[in-house]
mmCIF file of C-alpha atoms in Angstrom:
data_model
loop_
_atom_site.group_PDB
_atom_site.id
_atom_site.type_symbol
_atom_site.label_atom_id
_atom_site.label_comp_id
_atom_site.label_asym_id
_atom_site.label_seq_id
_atom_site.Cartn_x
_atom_site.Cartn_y
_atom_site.Cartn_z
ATOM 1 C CA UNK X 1 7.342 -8.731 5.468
ATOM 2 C CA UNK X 2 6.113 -11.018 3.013
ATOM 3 C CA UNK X 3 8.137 -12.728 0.310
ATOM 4 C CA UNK X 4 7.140 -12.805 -3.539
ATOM 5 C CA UNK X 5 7.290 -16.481 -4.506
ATOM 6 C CA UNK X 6 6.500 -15.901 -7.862
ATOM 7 C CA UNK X 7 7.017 -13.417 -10.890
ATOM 8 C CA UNK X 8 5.608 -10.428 -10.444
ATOM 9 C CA UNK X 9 4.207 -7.537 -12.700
ATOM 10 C CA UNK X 10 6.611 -5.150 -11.555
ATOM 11 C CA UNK X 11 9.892 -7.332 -12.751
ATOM 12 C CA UNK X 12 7.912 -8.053 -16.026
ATOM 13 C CA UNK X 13 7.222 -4.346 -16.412
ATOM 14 C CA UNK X 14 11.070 -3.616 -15.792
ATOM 15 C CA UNK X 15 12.409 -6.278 -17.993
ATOM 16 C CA UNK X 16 10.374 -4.935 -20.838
ATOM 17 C CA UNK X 17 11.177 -1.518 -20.454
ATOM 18 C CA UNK X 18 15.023 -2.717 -20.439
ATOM 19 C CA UNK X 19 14.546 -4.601 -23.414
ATOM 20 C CA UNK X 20 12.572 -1.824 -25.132
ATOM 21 C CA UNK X 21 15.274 0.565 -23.974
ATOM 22 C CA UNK X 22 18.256 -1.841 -25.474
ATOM 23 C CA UNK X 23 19.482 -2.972 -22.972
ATOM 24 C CA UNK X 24 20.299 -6.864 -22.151
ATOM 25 C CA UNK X 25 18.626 -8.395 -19.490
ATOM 26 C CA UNK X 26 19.594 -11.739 -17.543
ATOM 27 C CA UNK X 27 17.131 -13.436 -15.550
ATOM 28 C CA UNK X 28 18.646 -15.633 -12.750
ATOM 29 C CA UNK X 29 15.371 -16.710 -10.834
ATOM 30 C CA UNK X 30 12.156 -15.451 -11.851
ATOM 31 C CA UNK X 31 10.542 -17.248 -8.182
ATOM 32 C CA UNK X 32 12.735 -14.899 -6.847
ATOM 33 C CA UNK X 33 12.439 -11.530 -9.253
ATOM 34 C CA UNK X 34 16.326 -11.810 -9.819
ATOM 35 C CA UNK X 35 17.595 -9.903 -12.636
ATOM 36 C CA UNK X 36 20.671 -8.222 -14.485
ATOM 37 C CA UNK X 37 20.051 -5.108 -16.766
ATOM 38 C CA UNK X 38 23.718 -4.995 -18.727
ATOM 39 C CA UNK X 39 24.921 -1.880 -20.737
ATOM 40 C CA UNK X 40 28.019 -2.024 -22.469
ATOM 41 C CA UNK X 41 29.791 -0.090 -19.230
ATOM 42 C CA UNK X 42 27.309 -1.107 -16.409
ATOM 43 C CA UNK X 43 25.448 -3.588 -15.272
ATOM 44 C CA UNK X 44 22.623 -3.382 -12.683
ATOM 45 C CA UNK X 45 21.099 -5.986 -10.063
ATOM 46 C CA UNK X 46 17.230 -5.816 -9.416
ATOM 47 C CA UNK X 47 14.973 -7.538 -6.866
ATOM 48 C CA UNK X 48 11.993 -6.509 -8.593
ATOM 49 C CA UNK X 49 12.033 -2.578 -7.940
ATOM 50 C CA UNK X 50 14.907 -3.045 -5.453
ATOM 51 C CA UNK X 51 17.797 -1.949 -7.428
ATOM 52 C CA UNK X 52 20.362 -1.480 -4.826
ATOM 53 C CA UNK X 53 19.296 2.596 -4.341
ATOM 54 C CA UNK X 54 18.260 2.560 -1.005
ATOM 55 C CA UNK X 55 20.109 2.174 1.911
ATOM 56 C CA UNK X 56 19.958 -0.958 4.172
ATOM 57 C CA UNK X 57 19.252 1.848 6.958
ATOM 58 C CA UNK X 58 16.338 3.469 4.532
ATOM 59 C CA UNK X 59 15.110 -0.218 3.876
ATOM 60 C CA UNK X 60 15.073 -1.315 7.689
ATOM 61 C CA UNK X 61 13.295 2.028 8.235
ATOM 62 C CA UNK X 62 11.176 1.666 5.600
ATOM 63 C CA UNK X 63 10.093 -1.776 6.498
ATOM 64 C CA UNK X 64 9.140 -0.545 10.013
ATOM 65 C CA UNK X 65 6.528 1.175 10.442
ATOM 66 C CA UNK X 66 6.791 2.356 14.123
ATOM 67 C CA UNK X 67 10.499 3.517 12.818
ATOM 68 C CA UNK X 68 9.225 5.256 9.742
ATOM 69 C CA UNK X 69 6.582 7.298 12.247
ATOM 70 C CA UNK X 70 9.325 8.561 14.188
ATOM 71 C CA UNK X 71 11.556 9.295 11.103
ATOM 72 C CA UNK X 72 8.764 11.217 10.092
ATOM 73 C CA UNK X 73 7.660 12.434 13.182
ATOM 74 C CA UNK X 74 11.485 13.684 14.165
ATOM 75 C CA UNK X 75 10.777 16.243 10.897
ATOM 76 C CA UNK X 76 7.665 17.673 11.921
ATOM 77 C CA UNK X 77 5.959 15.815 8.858
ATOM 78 C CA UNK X 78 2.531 15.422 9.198
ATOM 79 C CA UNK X 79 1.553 12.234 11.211
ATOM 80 C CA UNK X 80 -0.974 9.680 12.624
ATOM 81 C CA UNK X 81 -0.885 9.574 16.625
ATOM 82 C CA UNK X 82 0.585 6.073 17.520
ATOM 83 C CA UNK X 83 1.502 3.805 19.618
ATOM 84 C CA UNK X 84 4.026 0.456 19.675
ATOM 85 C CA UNK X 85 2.860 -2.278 21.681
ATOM 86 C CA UNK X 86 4.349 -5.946 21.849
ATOM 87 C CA UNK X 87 2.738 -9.274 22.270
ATOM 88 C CA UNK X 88 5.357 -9.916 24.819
ATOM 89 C CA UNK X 89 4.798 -7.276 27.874
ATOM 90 C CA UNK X 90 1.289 -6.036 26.799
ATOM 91 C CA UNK X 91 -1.549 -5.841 29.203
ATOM 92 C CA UNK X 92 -4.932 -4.727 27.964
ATOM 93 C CA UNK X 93 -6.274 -4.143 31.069
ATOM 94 C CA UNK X 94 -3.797 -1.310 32.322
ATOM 95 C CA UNK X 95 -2.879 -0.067 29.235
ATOM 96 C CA UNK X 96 -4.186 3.616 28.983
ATOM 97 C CA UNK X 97 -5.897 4.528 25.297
ATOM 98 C CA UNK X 98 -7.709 7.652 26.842
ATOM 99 C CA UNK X 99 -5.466 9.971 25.006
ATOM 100 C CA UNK X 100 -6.452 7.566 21.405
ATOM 101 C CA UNK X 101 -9.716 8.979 19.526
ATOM 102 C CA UNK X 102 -11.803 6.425 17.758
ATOM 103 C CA UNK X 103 -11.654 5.419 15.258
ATOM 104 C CA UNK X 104 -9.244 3.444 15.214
ATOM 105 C CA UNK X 105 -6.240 1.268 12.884
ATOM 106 C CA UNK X 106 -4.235 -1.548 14.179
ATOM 107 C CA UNK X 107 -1.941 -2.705 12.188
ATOM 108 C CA UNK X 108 1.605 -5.332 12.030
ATOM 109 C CA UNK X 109 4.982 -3.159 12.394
ATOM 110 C CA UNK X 110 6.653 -5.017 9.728
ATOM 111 C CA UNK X 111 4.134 -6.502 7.114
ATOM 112 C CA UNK X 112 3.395 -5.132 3.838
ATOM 113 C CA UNK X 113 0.468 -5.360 0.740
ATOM 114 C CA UNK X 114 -1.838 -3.854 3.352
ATOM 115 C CA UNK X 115 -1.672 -7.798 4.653
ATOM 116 C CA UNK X 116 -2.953 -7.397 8.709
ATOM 117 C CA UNK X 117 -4.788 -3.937 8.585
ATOM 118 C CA UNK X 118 -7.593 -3.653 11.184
ATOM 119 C CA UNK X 119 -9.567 -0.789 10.248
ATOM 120 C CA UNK X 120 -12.924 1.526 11.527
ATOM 121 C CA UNK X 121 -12.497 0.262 14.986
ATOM 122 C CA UNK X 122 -14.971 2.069 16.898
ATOM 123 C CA UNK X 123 -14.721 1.413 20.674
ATOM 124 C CA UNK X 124 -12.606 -0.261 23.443
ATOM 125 C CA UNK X 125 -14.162 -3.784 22.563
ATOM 126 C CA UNK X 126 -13.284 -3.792 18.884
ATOM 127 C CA UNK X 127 -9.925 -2.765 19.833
ATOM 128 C CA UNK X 128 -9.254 -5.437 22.212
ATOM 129 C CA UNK X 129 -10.453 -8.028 19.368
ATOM 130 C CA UNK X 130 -8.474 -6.343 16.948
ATOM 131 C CA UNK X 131 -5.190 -6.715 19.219
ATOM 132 C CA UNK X 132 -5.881 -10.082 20.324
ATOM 133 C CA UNK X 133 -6.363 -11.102 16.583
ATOM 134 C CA UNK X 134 -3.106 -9.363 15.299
ATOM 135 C CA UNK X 135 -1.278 -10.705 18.345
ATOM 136 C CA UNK X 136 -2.270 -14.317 17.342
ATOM 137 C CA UNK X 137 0.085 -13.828 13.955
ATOM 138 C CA UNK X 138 2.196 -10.805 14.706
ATOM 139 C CA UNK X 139 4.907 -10.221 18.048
ATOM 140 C CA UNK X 140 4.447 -5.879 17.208
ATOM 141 C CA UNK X 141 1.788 -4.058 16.178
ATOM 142 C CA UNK X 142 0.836 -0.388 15.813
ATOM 143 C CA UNK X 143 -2.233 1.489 17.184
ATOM 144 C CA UNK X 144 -3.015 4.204 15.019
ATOM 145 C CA UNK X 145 -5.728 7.151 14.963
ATOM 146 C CA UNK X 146 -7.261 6.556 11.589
ATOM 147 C CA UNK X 147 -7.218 9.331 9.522
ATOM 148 C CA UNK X 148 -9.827 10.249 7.642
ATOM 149 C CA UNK X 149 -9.365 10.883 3.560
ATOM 150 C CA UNK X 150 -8.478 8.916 0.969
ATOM 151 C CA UNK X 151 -5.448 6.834 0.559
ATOM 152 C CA UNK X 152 -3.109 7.953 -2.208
ATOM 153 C CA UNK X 153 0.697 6.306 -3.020
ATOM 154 C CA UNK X 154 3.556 9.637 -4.376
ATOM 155 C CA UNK X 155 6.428 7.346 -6.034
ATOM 156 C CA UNK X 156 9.417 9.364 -5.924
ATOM 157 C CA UNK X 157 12.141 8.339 -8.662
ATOM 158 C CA UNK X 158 15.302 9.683 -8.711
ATOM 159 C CA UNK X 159 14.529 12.941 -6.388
ATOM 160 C CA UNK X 160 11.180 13.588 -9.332
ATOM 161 C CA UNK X 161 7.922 12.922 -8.416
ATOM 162 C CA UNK X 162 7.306 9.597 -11.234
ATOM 163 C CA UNK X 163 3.346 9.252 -10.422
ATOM 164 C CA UNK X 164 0.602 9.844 -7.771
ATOM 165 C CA UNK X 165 -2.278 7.994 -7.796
ATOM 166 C CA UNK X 166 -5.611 7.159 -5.726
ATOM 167 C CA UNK X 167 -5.797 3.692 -4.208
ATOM 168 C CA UNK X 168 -9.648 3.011 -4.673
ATOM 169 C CA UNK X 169 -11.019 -0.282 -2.740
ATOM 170 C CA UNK X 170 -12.703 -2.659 -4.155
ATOM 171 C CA UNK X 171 -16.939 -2.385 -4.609
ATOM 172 C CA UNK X 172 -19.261 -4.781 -5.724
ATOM 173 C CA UNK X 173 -22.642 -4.132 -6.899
ATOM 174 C CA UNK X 174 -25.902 -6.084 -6.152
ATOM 175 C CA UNK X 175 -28.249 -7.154 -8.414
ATOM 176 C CA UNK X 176 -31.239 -8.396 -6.055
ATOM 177 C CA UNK X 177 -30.456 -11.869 -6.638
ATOM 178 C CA UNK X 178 -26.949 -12.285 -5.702
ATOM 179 C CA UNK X 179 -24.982 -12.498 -2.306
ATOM 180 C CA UNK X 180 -21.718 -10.568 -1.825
ATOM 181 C CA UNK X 181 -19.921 -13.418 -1.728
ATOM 182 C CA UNK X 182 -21.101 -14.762 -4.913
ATOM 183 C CA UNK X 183 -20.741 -11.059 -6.369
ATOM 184 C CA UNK X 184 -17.043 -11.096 -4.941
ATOM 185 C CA UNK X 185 -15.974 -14.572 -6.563
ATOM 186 C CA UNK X 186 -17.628 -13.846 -9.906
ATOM 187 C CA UNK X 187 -15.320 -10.488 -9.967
ATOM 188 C CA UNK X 188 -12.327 -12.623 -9.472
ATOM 189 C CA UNK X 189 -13.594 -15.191 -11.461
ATOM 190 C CA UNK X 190 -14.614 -13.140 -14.633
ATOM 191 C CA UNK X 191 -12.402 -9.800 -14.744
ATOM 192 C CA UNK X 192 -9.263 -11.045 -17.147
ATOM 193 C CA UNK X 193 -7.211 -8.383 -15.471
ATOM 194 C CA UNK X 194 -7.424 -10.159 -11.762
ATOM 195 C CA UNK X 195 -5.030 -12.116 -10.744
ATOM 196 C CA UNK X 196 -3.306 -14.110 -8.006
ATOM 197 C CA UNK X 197 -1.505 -11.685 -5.759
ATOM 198 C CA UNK X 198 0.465 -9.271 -8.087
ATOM 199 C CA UNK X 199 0.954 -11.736 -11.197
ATOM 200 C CA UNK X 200 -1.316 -9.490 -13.457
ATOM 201 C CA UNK X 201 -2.518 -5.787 -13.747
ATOM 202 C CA UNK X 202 -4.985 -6.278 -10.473
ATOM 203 C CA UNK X 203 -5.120 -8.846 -7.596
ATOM 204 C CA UNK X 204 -8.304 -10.410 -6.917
ATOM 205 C CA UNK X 205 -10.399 -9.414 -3.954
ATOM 206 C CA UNK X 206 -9.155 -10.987 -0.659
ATOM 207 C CA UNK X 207 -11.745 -12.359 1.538
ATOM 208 C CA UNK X 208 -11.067 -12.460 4.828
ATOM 209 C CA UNK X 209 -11.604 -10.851 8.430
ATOM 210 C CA UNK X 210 -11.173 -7.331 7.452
ATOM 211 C CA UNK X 211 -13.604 -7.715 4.227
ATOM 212 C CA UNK X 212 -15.917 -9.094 6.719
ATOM 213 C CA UNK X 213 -15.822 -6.385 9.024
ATOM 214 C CA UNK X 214 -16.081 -3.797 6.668
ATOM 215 C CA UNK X 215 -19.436 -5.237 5.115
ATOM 216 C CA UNK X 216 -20.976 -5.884 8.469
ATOM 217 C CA UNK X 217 -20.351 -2.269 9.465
ATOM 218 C CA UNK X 218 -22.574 -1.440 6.275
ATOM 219 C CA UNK X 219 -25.246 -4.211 7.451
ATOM 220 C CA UNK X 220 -24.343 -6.923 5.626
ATOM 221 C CA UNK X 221 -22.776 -10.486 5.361
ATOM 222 C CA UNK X 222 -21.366 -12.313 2.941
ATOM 223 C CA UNK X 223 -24.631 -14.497 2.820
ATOM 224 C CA UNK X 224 -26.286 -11.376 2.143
ATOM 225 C CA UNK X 225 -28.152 -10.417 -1.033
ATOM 226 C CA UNK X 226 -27.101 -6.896 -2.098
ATOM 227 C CA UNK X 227 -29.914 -4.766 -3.280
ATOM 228 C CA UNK X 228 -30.287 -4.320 -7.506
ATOM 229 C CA UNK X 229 -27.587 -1.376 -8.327
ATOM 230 C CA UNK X 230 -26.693 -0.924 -4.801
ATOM 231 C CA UNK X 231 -23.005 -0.561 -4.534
ATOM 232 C CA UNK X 232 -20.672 -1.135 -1.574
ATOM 233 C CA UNK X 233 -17.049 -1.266 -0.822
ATOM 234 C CA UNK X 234 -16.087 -4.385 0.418
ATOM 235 C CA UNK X 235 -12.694 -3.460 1.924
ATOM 236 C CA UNK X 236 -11.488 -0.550 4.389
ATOM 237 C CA UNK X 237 -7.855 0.383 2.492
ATOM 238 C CA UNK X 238 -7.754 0.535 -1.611
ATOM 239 C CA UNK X 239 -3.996 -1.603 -1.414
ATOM 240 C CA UNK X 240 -3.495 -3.631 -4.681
ATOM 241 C CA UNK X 241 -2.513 -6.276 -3.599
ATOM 242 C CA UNK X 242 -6.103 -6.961 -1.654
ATOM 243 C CA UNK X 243 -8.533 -6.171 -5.035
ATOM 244 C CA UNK X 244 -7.951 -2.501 -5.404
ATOM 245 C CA UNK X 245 -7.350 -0.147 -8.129
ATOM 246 C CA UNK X 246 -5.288 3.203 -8.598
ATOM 247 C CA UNK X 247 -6.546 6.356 -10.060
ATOM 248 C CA UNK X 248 -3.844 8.669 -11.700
ATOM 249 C CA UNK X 249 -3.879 12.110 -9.563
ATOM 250 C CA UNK X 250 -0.273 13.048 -11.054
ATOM 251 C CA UNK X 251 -1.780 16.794 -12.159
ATOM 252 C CA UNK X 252 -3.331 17.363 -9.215
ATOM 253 C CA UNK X 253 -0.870 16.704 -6.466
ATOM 254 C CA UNK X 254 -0.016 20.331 -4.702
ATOM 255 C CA UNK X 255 3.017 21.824 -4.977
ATOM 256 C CA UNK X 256 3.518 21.742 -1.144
ATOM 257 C CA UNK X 257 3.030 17.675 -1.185
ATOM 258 C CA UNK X 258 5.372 17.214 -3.969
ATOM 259 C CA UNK X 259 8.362 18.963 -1.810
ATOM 260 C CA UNK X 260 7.486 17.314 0.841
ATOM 261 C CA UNK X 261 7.720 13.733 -0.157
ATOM 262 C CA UNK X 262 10.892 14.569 -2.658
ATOM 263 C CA UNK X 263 12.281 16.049 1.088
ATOM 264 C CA UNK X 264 11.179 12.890 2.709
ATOM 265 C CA UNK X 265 13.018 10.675 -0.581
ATOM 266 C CA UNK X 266 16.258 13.106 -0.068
ATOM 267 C CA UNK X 267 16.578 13.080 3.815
ATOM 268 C CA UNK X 268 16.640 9.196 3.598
ATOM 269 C CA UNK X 269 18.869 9.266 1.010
ATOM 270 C CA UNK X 270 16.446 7.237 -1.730
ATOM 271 C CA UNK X 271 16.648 6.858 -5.214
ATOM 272 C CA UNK X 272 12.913 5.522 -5.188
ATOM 273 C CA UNK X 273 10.709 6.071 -2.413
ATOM 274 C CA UNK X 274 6.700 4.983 -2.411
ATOM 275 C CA UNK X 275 5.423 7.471 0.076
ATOM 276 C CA UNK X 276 1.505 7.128 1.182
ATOM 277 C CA UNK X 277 -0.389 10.043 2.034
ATOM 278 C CA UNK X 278 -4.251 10.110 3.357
ATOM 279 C CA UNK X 279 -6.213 13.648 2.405
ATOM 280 C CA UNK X 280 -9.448 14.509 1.234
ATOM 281 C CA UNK X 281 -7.769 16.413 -1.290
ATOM 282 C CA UNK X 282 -4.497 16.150 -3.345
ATOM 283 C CA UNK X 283 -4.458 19.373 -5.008
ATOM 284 C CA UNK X 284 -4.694 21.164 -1.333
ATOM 285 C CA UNK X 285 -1.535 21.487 1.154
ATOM 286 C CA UNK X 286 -2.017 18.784 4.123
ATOM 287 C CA UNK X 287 -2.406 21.357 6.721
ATOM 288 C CA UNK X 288 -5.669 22.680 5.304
ATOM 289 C CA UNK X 289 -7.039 19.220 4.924
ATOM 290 C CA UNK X 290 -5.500 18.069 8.258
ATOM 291 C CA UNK X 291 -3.919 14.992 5.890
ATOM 292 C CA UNK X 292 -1.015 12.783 6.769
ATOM 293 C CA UNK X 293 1.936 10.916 5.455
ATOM 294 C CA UNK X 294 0.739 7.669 5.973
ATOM 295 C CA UNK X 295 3.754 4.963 5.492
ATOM 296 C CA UNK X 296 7.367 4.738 3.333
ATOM 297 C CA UNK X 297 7.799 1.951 0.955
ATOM 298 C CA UNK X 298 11.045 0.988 -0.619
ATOM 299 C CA UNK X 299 10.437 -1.495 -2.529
ATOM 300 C CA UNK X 300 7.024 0.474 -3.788
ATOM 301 C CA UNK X 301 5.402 -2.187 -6.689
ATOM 302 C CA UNK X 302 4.650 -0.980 -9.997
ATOM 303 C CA UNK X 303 2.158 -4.297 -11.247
ATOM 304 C CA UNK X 304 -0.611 -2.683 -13.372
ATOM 305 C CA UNK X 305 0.633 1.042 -13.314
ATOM 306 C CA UNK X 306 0.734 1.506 -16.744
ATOM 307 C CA UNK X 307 -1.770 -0.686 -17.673
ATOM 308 C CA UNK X 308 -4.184 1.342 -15.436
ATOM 309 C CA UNK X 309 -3.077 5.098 -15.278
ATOM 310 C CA UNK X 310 -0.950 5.105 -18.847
ATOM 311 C CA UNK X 311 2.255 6.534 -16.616
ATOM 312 C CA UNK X 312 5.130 4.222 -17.539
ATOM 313 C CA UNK X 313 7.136 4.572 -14.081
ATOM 314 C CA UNK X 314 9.435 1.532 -15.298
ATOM 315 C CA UNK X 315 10.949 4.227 -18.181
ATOM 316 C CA UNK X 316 11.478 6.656 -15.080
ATOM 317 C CA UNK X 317 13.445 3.736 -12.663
ATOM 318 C CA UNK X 318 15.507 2.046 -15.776
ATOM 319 C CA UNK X 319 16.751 5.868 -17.382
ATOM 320 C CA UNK X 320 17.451 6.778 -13.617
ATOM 321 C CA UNK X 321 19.511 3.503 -12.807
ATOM 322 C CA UNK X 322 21.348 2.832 -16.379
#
């Protein structure tokens, strides 16, 4: 799982809320999000959004995927077919994927910020790139049926449904003279609310081997010149952290979904829970829409929340810690 190295928007978010709440806050490494919120009868650690809530068994879960699938999977929750396989014993050549359906997700067991995902693989020979590729940087990885839909994140705070919202990927659009690469950089470049990694409201776009694949399943490169008011989305997955954007879907999440991921939050015993769910359709129950829960977070980051949807989660997490 990667580290944060640097302060984030979700401690900054926190912190001000705290403040703004009266309470006193002490920061003891802002490389490290370290922080005390102090009352006058309690005080309260925070690693960014890790406030000591969770369990160390709901954060090793959490933090693995293949264990989150069979947490969820043990509970008849609706999930992706997949499959575990290590660097160490794997074989491609006798290993049996005739009961997978393309397409297809690979993905790292225990990485996070969407950092790894392999998405829209299509036949046996993508997939055995794919897995050689993730095995060159990662010892596990998953093999997933991808689901179709659109990815949305249900923060749970406190046993309440906080906020839904869409995660959108990021799109560029051409203007006949430009490539996508030059459309790409001038987004990072020129939107004020990009930013490295998850220092301001969104992250810039990251280029690399996924972005790549996804454009040249649409026909293009990045030396390409995108057609005048032609839009495209540049990545597979709408994570923050790798250029996208959220969408508030609070009022439309279905009464079904919203006991199901407060049951998920309560069965791991959670007092925040990020839980990421792929349908066509929020405001319908998964089963008509055949969606799935997706992935747990823990430690779910709030960078750019308010900013973008006007839902202040870090009220929610301080009133339900202090």
């Amino acid at each position: 799982m990667e580290l944060m190295t640097y302060w984030t928007g979700s401690s900054e978010a926190l912190v001000k809320e705290a403040k703004k709440q009266g309470y006193q806050v002490e920061i003891l490494s802002e490389k490290d999000n370290f922080f005390v919120v102090k009352s006058d009868t309690k005080e309260v650690f925070f690693k960014s959004t890790d406030f000591g809530g969770n369990s160390s068994l709901a954060l090793k879960i959490c933090n693995d995927k293949f264990l989150s699938h069979l947490f969820l999977e043990r509970y008849n929750f609706p999930v992706a077919k997949t499959r575990e396989i290590s660097r160490e014993n794997f074989d491609f050549g006798t290993e049996d994927f005739s009961d997978f359906t393309f397409p297809l997700v690979v993905k790292p067991v225990d990485d996070g910020h969407g950092n790894g995902v392999k998405m829209n693989i299509s036949d046996k020979k993508e997939l055995k790139k794919a897995i050689e590729e993730s095995f060159q940087k990662y010892s596990k990885i998953l093999i997933q049926t991808q689901a179709s839909g659109e990815d949305h994140r249900v923060l749970v705070v406190g046993g309440e449904v906080a906020i839904a919202y869409k995660r959108v990927p990021p799109s560029v659009v051409g203007d006949g003279k430009t490539t996508i690469l030059s459309l790409i950089e001038k987004e990072n470049k020129n939107n004020p609310l990009r930013g490295e990694g998850y220092t301001n409201v969104l992250s810039k776009i990251k280029i690399d081997d996924e972005l790549k694949n996804t454009i040249q399943k649409q026909g293009y490169t990045l030396e390409s010149i995108l057609e005048e008011d032609k839009k495209i989305f540049v990545r597979s997955n709408g994570n923050v952290g790798t250029g996208g954007y959220v969408q508030n879907v609070t009022n439309k999440v279905n009464e079904e979904i919203r006991k199901m991921v407060v049951e998920i939050a309560q069965k791991l015993n959670m007092k925040i829970c990020g839980v990421d769910v792929m349908t066509d359709d929020i405001s319908c129950p998964l089963s008509q829409t055949k969606g799935i829960i997706l992935e747990l977070n823990a430690t779910p980051g709030i960078s750019g929340i308010f900013e973008t949807t006007g839902v202040n989660v870090a009220e929610k997490i301080i009133k339900t810690v202090l």
